[in-house]
PDB file of C-alpha atoms and ligand atoms in Angstrom:
ATOM      1  CA  MET A   1      23.732  22.527-110.284  1.00  0.00           C
ATOM      2  CA  GLU A   2      26.642  24.476-109.251  1.00  0.00           C
ATOM      3  CA  VAL A   3      30.111  25.749-110.818  1.00  0.00           C
ATOM      4  CA  LYS A   4      32.708  27.809-109.508  1.00  0.00           C
ATOM      5  CA  ILE A   5      33.939  31.539-110.875  1.00  0.00           C
ATOM      6  CA  ASP A   6      37.601  31.348-109.366  1.00  0.00           C
ATOM      7  CA  LYS A   7      36.623  31.907-105.523  1.00  0.00           C
ATOM      8  CA  ALA A   8      33.075  32.292-105.897  1.00  0.00           C
ATOM      9  CA  ILE A   9      29.922  30.009-106.772  1.00  0.00           C
ATOM     10  CA  LEU A  10      27.783  30.335-108.691  1.00  0.00           C
ATOM     11  CA  ALA A  11      24.389  28.104-108.145  1.00  0.00           C
ATOM     12  CA  LEU A  12      20.996  27.054-109.617  1.00  0.00           C
ATOM     13  CA  VAL A  13      18.331  25.796-107.868  1.00  0.00           C
ATOM     14  CA  GLN A  14      14.835  25.089-108.324  1.00  0.00           C
ATOM     15  CA  GLY A  15      12.243  26.586-105.796  1.00  0.00           C
ATOM     16  CA  ASP A  16      10.544  29.419-104.127  1.00  0.00           C
ATOM     17  CA  ILE A  17      13.430  32.661-103.530  1.00  0.00           C
ATOM     18  CA  THR A  18      11.340  33.405-100.497  1.00  0.00           C
ATOM     19  CA  ASP A  19      12.793  31.046 -98.631  1.00  0.00           C
ATOM     20  CA  GLU A  20      16.633  31.539 -99.737  1.00  0.00           C
ATOM     21  CA  GLU A  21      19.087  32.567 -96.467  1.00  0.00           C
ATOM     22  CA  THR A  22      20.923  34.584 -98.316  1.00  0.00           C
ATOM     23  CA  ASP A  23      22.566  37.629 -96.982  1.00  0.00           C
ATOM     24  CA  ALA A  24      19.803  39.593 -99.883  1.00  0.00           C
ATOM     25  CA  ILE A  25      17.270  38.198-102.242  1.00  0.00           C
ATOM     26  CA  VAL A  26      16.267  39.947-105.263  1.00  0.00           C
ATOM     27  CA  ASN A  27      12.787  41.177-106.403  1.00  0.00           C
ATOM     28  CA  ALA A  28      11.882  41.235-110.006  1.00  0.00           C
ATOM     29  CA  ALA A  29      10.330  45.061-109.538  1.00  0.00           C
ATOM     30  CA  ASN A  30       8.681  47.767-110.823  1.00  0.00           C
ATOM     31  CA  GLU A  31      10.317  51.584-111.474  1.00  0.00           C
ATOM     32  CA  GLY A  32       6.686  52.903-109.608  1.00  0.00           C
ATOM     33  CA  LEU A  33       8.022  49.839-106.888  1.00  0.00           C
ATOM     34  CA  ARG A  34       4.196  49.433-106.242  1.00  0.00           C
ATOM     35  CA  GLY A  35       4.481  45.658-105.635  1.00  0.00           C
ATOM     36  CA  GLY A  36       2.185  43.400-108.014  1.00  0.00           C
ATOM     37  CA  ALA A  37       2.196  39.951-109.089  1.00  0.00           C
ATOM     38  CA  GLY A  38       4.977  37.340-109.767  1.00  0.00           C
ATOM     39  CA  VAL A  39       7.986  37.176-107.684  1.00  0.00           C
ATOM     40  CA  ASP A  40       6.921  40.738-106.997  1.00  0.00           C
ATOM     41  CA  GLY A  41       3.996  39.725-105.038  1.00  0.00           C
ATOM     42  CA  ALA A  42       5.043  36.491-103.352  1.00  0.00           C
ATOM     43  CA  ILE A  43       8.131  38.697-101.342  1.00  0.00           C
ATOM     44  CA  HIS A  44       5.799  41.300 -99.927  1.00  0.00           C
ATOM     45  CA  SER A  45       3.701  38.959 -98.478  1.00  0.00           C
ATOM     46  CA  ALA A  46       6.205  36.470 -97.458  1.00  0.00           C
ATOM     47  CA  GLY A  47       8.096  39.633 -96.068  1.00  0.00           C
ATOM     48  CA  GLY A  48       5.416  41.922 -94.274  1.00  0.00           C
ATOM     49  CA  PRO A  49       4.938  45.143 -94.524  1.00  0.00           C
ATOM     50  CA  ALA A  50       8.199  47.009 -92.993  1.00  0.00           C
ATOM     51  CA  ILE A  51       9.627  45.999 -97.469  1.00  0.00           C
ATOM     52  CA  MET A  52       6.886  48.049 -98.497  1.00  0.00           C
ATOM     53  CA  ALA A  53       6.801  50.868 -96.327  1.00  0.00           C
ATOM     54  CA  GLU A  54      10.231  51.392 -97.655  1.00  0.00           C
ATOM     55  CA  CYS A  55       9.429  50.824-101.018  1.00  0.00           C
ATOM     56  CA  ARG A  56       7.398  54.009-100.450  1.00  0.00           C
ATOM     57  CA  LYS A  57       9.761  56.311 -98.999  1.00  0.00           C
ATOM     58  CA  ILE A  58      12.220  55.445-101.433  1.00  0.00           C
ATOM     59  CA  GLY A  59       9.226  55.443-103.962  1.00  0.00           C
ATOM     60  CA  TYR A  60      10.970  55.084-107.301  1.00  0.00           C
ATOM     61  CA  CYS A  61      14.206  53.148-109.340  1.00  0.00           C
ATOM     62  CA  PRO A  62      14.514  53.184-112.980  1.00  0.00           C
ATOM     63  CA  THR A  63      14.462  50.404-115.306  1.00  0.00           C
ATOM     64  CA  GLY A  64      17.939  49.316-115.128  1.00  0.00           C
ATOM     65  CA  GLN A  65      18.949  50.277-111.179  1.00  0.00           C
ATOM     66  CA  ALA A  66      18.602  49.550-108.189  1.00  0.00           C
ATOM     67  CA  VAL A  67      17.745  49.852-104.661  1.00  0.00           C
ATOM     68  CA  ILE A  68      17.534  48.044-101.316  1.00  0.00           C
ATOM     69  CA  THR A  69      15.088  47.176 -98.588  1.00  0.00           C
ATOM     70  CA  THR A  70      15.000  45.462 -95.125  1.00  0.00           C
ATOM     71  CA  GLY A  71      14.280  42.030 -95.492  1.00  0.00           C
ATOM     72  CA  GLY A  72      11.233  41.945 -93.214  1.00  0.00           C
ATOM     73  CA  ASN A  73       9.806  39.048 -92.008  1.00  0.00           C
ATOM     74  CA  LEU A  74      11.970  36.960 -94.582  1.00  0.00           C
ATOM     75  CA  ARG A  75      15.026  34.676 -93.747  1.00  0.00           C
ATOM     76  CA  ALA A  76      17.379  36.818 -95.844  1.00  0.00           C
ATOM     77  CA  ARG A  77      18.232  40.129 -94.455  1.00  0.00           C
ATOM     78  CA  TYR A  78      17.724  42.458 -97.434  1.00  0.00           C
ATOM     79  CA  VAL A  79      15.704  42.664-100.638  1.00  0.00           C
ATOM     80  CA  ILE A  80      17.183  44.526-103.106  1.00  0.00           C
ATOM     81  CA  HIS A  81      14.517  45.955-105.770  1.00  0.00           C
ATOM     82  CA  THR A  82      15.515  45.990-109.159  1.00  0.00           C
ATOM     83  CA  VAL A  83      13.313  46.504-112.637  1.00  0.00           C
ATOM     84  CA  GLY A  84      14.022  44.707-115.175  1.00  0.00           C
ATOM     85  CA  PRO A  85      13.266  46.049-118.539  1.00  0.00           C
ATOM     86  CA  VAL A  86       9.879  45.452-120.756  1.00  0.00           C
ATOM     87  CA  TYR A  87      10.606  43.098-123.644  1.00  0.00           C
ATOM     88  CA  ARG A  88       9.367  44.995-126.795  1.00  0.00           C
ATOM     89  CA  GLY A  89      10.993  42.690-129.261  1.00  0.00           C
ATOM     90  CA  GLY A  90      14.970  42.806-128.559  1.00  0.00           C
ATOM     91  CA  THR A  91      15.723  46.967-130.228  1.00  0.00           C
ATOM     92  CA  LYS A  92      14.825  48.986-127.253  1.00  0.00           C
ATOM     93  CA  GLY A  93      17.938  48.471-125.800  1.00  0.00           C
ATOM     94  CA  GLU A  94      16.505  45.619-123.403  1.00  0.00           C
ATOM     95  CA  GLU A  95      19.528  43.852-123.096  1.00  0.00           C
ATOM     96  CA  ALA A  96      21.765  46.331-121.810  1.00  0.00           C
ATOM     97  CA  LEU A  97      19.017  47.135-118.890  1.00  0.00           C
ATOM     98  CA  LEU A  98      18.492  43.582-117.818  1.00  0.00           C
ATOM     99  CA  ARG A  99      22.572  43.110-118.256  1.00  0.00           C
ATOM    100  CA  SER A 100      21.911  46.214-115.902  1.00  0.00           C
ATOM    101  CA  ALA A 101      19.631  45.286-113.492  1.00  0.00           C
ATOM    102  CA  TYR A 102      21.752  42.456-112.276  1.00  0.00           C
ATOM    103  CA  LYS A 103      24.888  44.508-112.454  1.00  0.00           C
ATOM    104  CA  GLU A 104      23.374  47.029-110.714  1.00  0.00           C
ATOM    105  CA  SER A 105      21.794  44.435-107.693  1.00  0.00           C
ATOM    106  CA  LEU A 106      25.431  43.475-107.556  1.00  0.00           C
ATOM    107  CA  LYS A 107      27.033  46.737-106.839  1.00  0.00           C
ATOM    108  CA  LEU A 108      24.664  47.418-103.749  1.00  0.00           C
ATOM    109  CA  ALA A 109      25.019  44.399-101.767  1.00  0.00           C
ATOM    110  CA  SER A 110      28.611  45.070-102.544  1.00  0.00           C
ATOM    111  CA  GLU A 111      28.984  48.319-101.088  1.00  0.00           C
ATOM    112  CA  LYS A 112      26.296  47.306 -98.523  1.00  0.00           C
ATOM    113  CA  GLY A 113      29.161  44.538 -97.634  1.00  0.00           C
ATOM    114  CA  LEU A 114      26.768  41.763 -98.487  1.00  0.00           C
ATOM    115  CA  LYS A 115      28.714  38.289 -99.209  1.00  0.00           C
ATOM    116  CA  SER A 116      25.397  36.018-100.724  1.00  0.00           C
ATOM    117  CA  ILE A 117      22.674  37.005-103.236  1.00  0.00           C
ATOM    118  CA  SER A 118      19.973  34.979-104.834  1.00  0.00           C
ATOM    119  CA  PHE A 119      18.272  36.376-107.969  1.00  0.00           C
ATOM    120  CA  PRO A 120      15.003  35.160-109.585  1.00  0.00           C
ATOM    121  CA  ALA A 121      14.899  34.911-113.444  1.00  0.00           C
ATOM    122  CA  ILE A 122      14.225  38.932-113.838  1.00  0.00           C
ATOM    123  CA  SER A 123      12.221  40.192-116.480  1.00  0.00           C
ATOM    124  CA  ALA A 124      10.879  36.575-117.751  1.00  0.00           C
ATOM    125  CA  GLY A 125       7.107  36.325-116.827  1.00  0.00           C
ATOM    126  CA  VAL A 126       5.138  39.674-117.034  1.00  0.00           C
ATOM    127  CA  TYR A 127       7.925  41.453-118.854  1.00  0.00           C
ATOM    128  CA  GLY A 128       7.946  39.166-121.418  1.00  0.00           C
ATOM    129  CA  TYR A 129      11.611  38.585-121.965  1.00  0.00           C
ATOM    130  CA  PRO A 130      12.710  35.933-124.053  1.00  0.00           C
ATOM    131  CA  LEU A 131      13.188  32.850-121.532  1.00  0.00           C
ATOM    132  CA  ALA A 132      17.003  31.794-123.393  1.00  0.00           C
ATOM    133  CA  GLU A 133      18.109  35.432-123.874  1.00  0.00           C
ATOM    134  CA  ALA A 134      16.975  36.736-120.099  1.00  0.00           C
ATOM    135  CA  ALA A 135      19.001  33.456-118.998  1.00  0.00           C
ATOM    136  CA  ARG A 136      22.304  34.096-120.911  1.00  0.00           C
ATOM    137  CA  VAL A 137      22.233  37.759-120.302  1.00  0.00           C
ATOM    138  CA  ALA A 138      21.587  37.191-116.253  1.00  0.00           C
ATOM    139  CA  LEU A 139      24.347  34.669-116.289  1.00  0.00           C
ATOM    140  CA  THR A 140      26.471  36.622-118.412  1.00  0.00           C
ATOM    141  CA  ALA A 141      26.578  39.436-116.225  1.00  0.00           C
ATOM    142  CA  ALA A 142      27.054  37.638-112.729  1.00  0.00           C
ATOM    143  CA  ILE A 143      29.744  35.678-114.524  1.00  0.00           C
ATOM    144  CA  ASP A 144      31.363  39.204-115.943  1.00  0.00           C
ATOM    145  CA  TYR A 145      30.657  39.993-112.134  1.00  0.00           C
ATOM    146  CA  LEU A 146      32.474  37.953-110.049  1.00  0.00           C
ATOM    147  CA  ARG A 147      35.472  37.398-112.348  1.00  0.00           C
ATOM    148  CA  GLU A 148      35.889  41.498-111.823  1.00  0.00           C
ATOM    149  CA  HIS A 149      35.037  41.404-107.546  1.00  0.00           C
ATOM    150  CA  ASP A 150      35.746  38.995-105.152  1.00  0.00           C
ATOM    151  CA  ASP A 151      33.905  40.527-102.064  1.00  0.00           C
ATOM    152  CA  ILE A 152      30.624  38.678-103.167  1.00  0.00           C
ATOM    153  CA  THR A 153      31.089  34.679-102.643  1.00  0.00           C
ATOM    154  CA  MET A 154      27.837  33.239-103.483  1.00  0.00           C
ATOM    155  CA  VAL A 155      25.454  34.425-106.284  1.00  0.00           C
ATOM    156  CA  ARG A 156      22.674  31.385-105.912  1.00  0.00           C
ATOM    157  CA  PHE A 157      19.967  31.865-108.763  1.00  0.00           C
ATOM    158  CA  VAL A 158      16.596  30.597-107.889  1.00  0.00           C
ATOM    159  CA  LEU A 159      14.245  29.574-110.945  1.00  0.00           C
ATOM    160  CA  TYR A 160      10.366  29.042-110.155  1.00  0.00           C
ATOM    161  CA  ASN A 161       9.982  25.835-112.559  1.00  0.00           C
ATOM    162  CA  ARG A 162      11.528  23.179-114.125  1.00  0.00           C
ATOM    163  CA  GLY A 163      11.655  25.093-117.713  1.00  0.00           C
ATOM    164  CA  THR A 164      13.091  28.202-116.197  1.00  0.00           C
ATOM    165  CA  TYR A 165      15.776  26.297-114.149  1.00  0.00           C
ATOM    166  CA  ASP A 166      16.638  24.301-118.019  1.00  0.00           C
ATOM    167  CA  ALA A 167      17.001  27.325-119.541  1.00  0.00           C
ATOM    168  CA  PHE A 168      18.871  28.139-116.836  1.00  0.00           C
ATOM    169  CA  SER A 169      20.686  24.746-117.081  1.00  0.00           C
ATOM    170  CA  GLY A 170      21.830  24.445-120.476  1.00  0.00           C
ATOM    171  CA  ALA A 171      22.473  29.151-120.939  1.00  0.00           C
ATOM    172  CA  LEU A 172      25.465  28.117-118.309  1.00  0.00           C
ATOM    173  CA  LYS A 173      27.102  25.082-119.731  1.00  0.00           C
ATOM    174  CA  LYS A 174      26.648  26.446-123.135  1.00  0.00           C
ATOM    175  CA  LEU A 175      28.879  29.820-121.365  1.00  0.00           C
ATOM    176  CA  ILE A 176      30.760  27.750-118.888  1.00  0.00           C
ATOM    177  CA  GLY A 177      32.247  25.105-122.331  1.00  0.00           C
TER     178      GLY A 177
HETATM  179  N1  LIG B 201      10.587  33.075-106.386  1.00  0.00           N
HETATM  180  C1  LIG B 201      11.413  32.525-107.590  1.00  0.00           C
HETATM  181  N2  LIG B 201      10.691  33.049-108.547  1.00  0.00           N
HETATM  182  C2  LIG B 201       9.409  33.513-108.917  1.00  0.00           C
HETATM  183  C3  LIG B 201       8.205  33.101-108.037  1.00  0.00           C
HETATM  184  C4  LIG B 201       9.003  33.408-106.760  1.00  0.00           C
HETATM  185  N3  LIG B 201       7.832  33.703-105.205  1.00  0.00           N
HETATM  186  N4  LIG B 201       7.417  33.813-108.094  1.00  0.00           N
HETATM  187  C5  LIG B 201       7.239  33.988-109.923  1.00  0.00           C
HETATM  188  N5  LIG B 201       8.585  33.838-109.957  1.00  0.00           N
HETATM  189  P1  LIG B 201       8.176  38.074-112.730  1.00  0.00           P
HETATM  190  P2  LIG B 201       9.570  40.263-114.543  1.00  0.00           P
HETATM  191  C6  LIG B 201       9.953  33.792-111.243  1.00  0.00           C
HETATM  192  O1  LIG B 201       6.560  38.519-113.512  1.00  0.00           O
HETATM  193  O2  LIG B 201       8.548  39.433-116.315  1.00  0.00           O
HETATM  194  C7  LIG B 201       5.261  42.452-110.878  1.00  0.00           C
HETATM  195  O3  LIG B 201       3.782  42.159-111.396  1.00  0.00           O
HETATM  196  C8  LIG B 201       8.586  33.609-112.728  1.00  0.00           C
HETATM  197  O4  LIG B 201       7.525  32.185-112.602  1.00  0.00           O
HETATM  198  O5  LIG B 201       7.340  37.974-111.447  1.00  0.00           O
HETATM  199  O6  LIG B 201      10.680  40.783-114.300  1.00  0.00           O
HETATM  200  C9  LIG B 201       6.606  43.691-110.598  1.00  0.00           C
HETATM  201  O7  LIG B 201       5.401  44.487-109.982  1.00  0.00           O
HETATM  202  C10 LIG B 201       9.314  34.424-113.688  1.00  0.00           C
HETATM  203  O8  LIG B 201      10.279  33.283-114.183  1.00  0.00           O
HETATM  204  O9  LIG B 201       8.926  39.438-112.598  1.00  0.00           O
HETATM  205  C11 LIG B 201       6.243  44.149-111.691  1.00  0.00           C
HETATM  206  O10 LIG B 201       5.449  45.059-112.479  1.00  0.00           O
HETATM  207  C12 LIG B 201       9.884  35.306-112.414  1.00  0.00           C
HETATM  208  O11 LIG B 201      10.223  35.149-111.352  1.00  0.00           O
HETATM  209  C13 LIG B 201       6.194  43.018-113.218  1.00  0.00           C
HETATM  210  O12 LIG B 201       5.633  42.285-112.340  1.00  0.00           O
HETATM  211  C14 LIG B 201       9.935  37.219-112.901  1.00  0.00           C
HETATM  212  O13 LIG B 201       9.064  37.344-113.529  1.00  0.00           O
HETATM  213  C15 LIG B 201       7.853  42.185-113.558  1.00  0.00           C
HETATM  214  O14 LIG B 201       8.513  41.916-114.742  1.00  0.00           O
END
């Protein structure tokens, strides 16, 4: 599914984010940038050790913030590592932190002069964020950013399985009416 937000394209696809050819892909990392399971593990194993070498130098990324490294052996030139919140019932500022993770990633891409970026469903795996809510927050953050900035021309959400794709497409249909 694909929609236009001003001059930019917002696309939802089902697939593996390590295959993406956008300027950057986003990793759902942890604060210690130590690597892990899920999309984090997939990105480090496909991208090779150069990514972890830069993560070690950076050392830390607070929840809701983002840092950037090489894309190593990936097709994407850069990996933007962001840290979504662990979901603890929804009353611990999770929504603002998740929104911030997307916004800070987009800001970093803009600062680097990048035009295209791919996101996974941040916090929607190990970190336990309810899928429909995670989708609404993610899409709202991207749409708001694209309406306020005109440098990024393509935002892709690369959803790993059918259930995640359906949650995002359901949320997008509601948001754009
Ligand atoms: N491409 C796209 N999406 C993927 C891929 C892939 N190759 N693999 C998994 N997903 P998660 P989180 C989806 O758990 O919830 C790690 O250990 C997955 O189906 O990767 O933010 C980190 O080190 C889900 O929809 O990230 C952190 O400690 C989404 O990616 C912690 O997990 C996010 O799931 C972060 O947890």
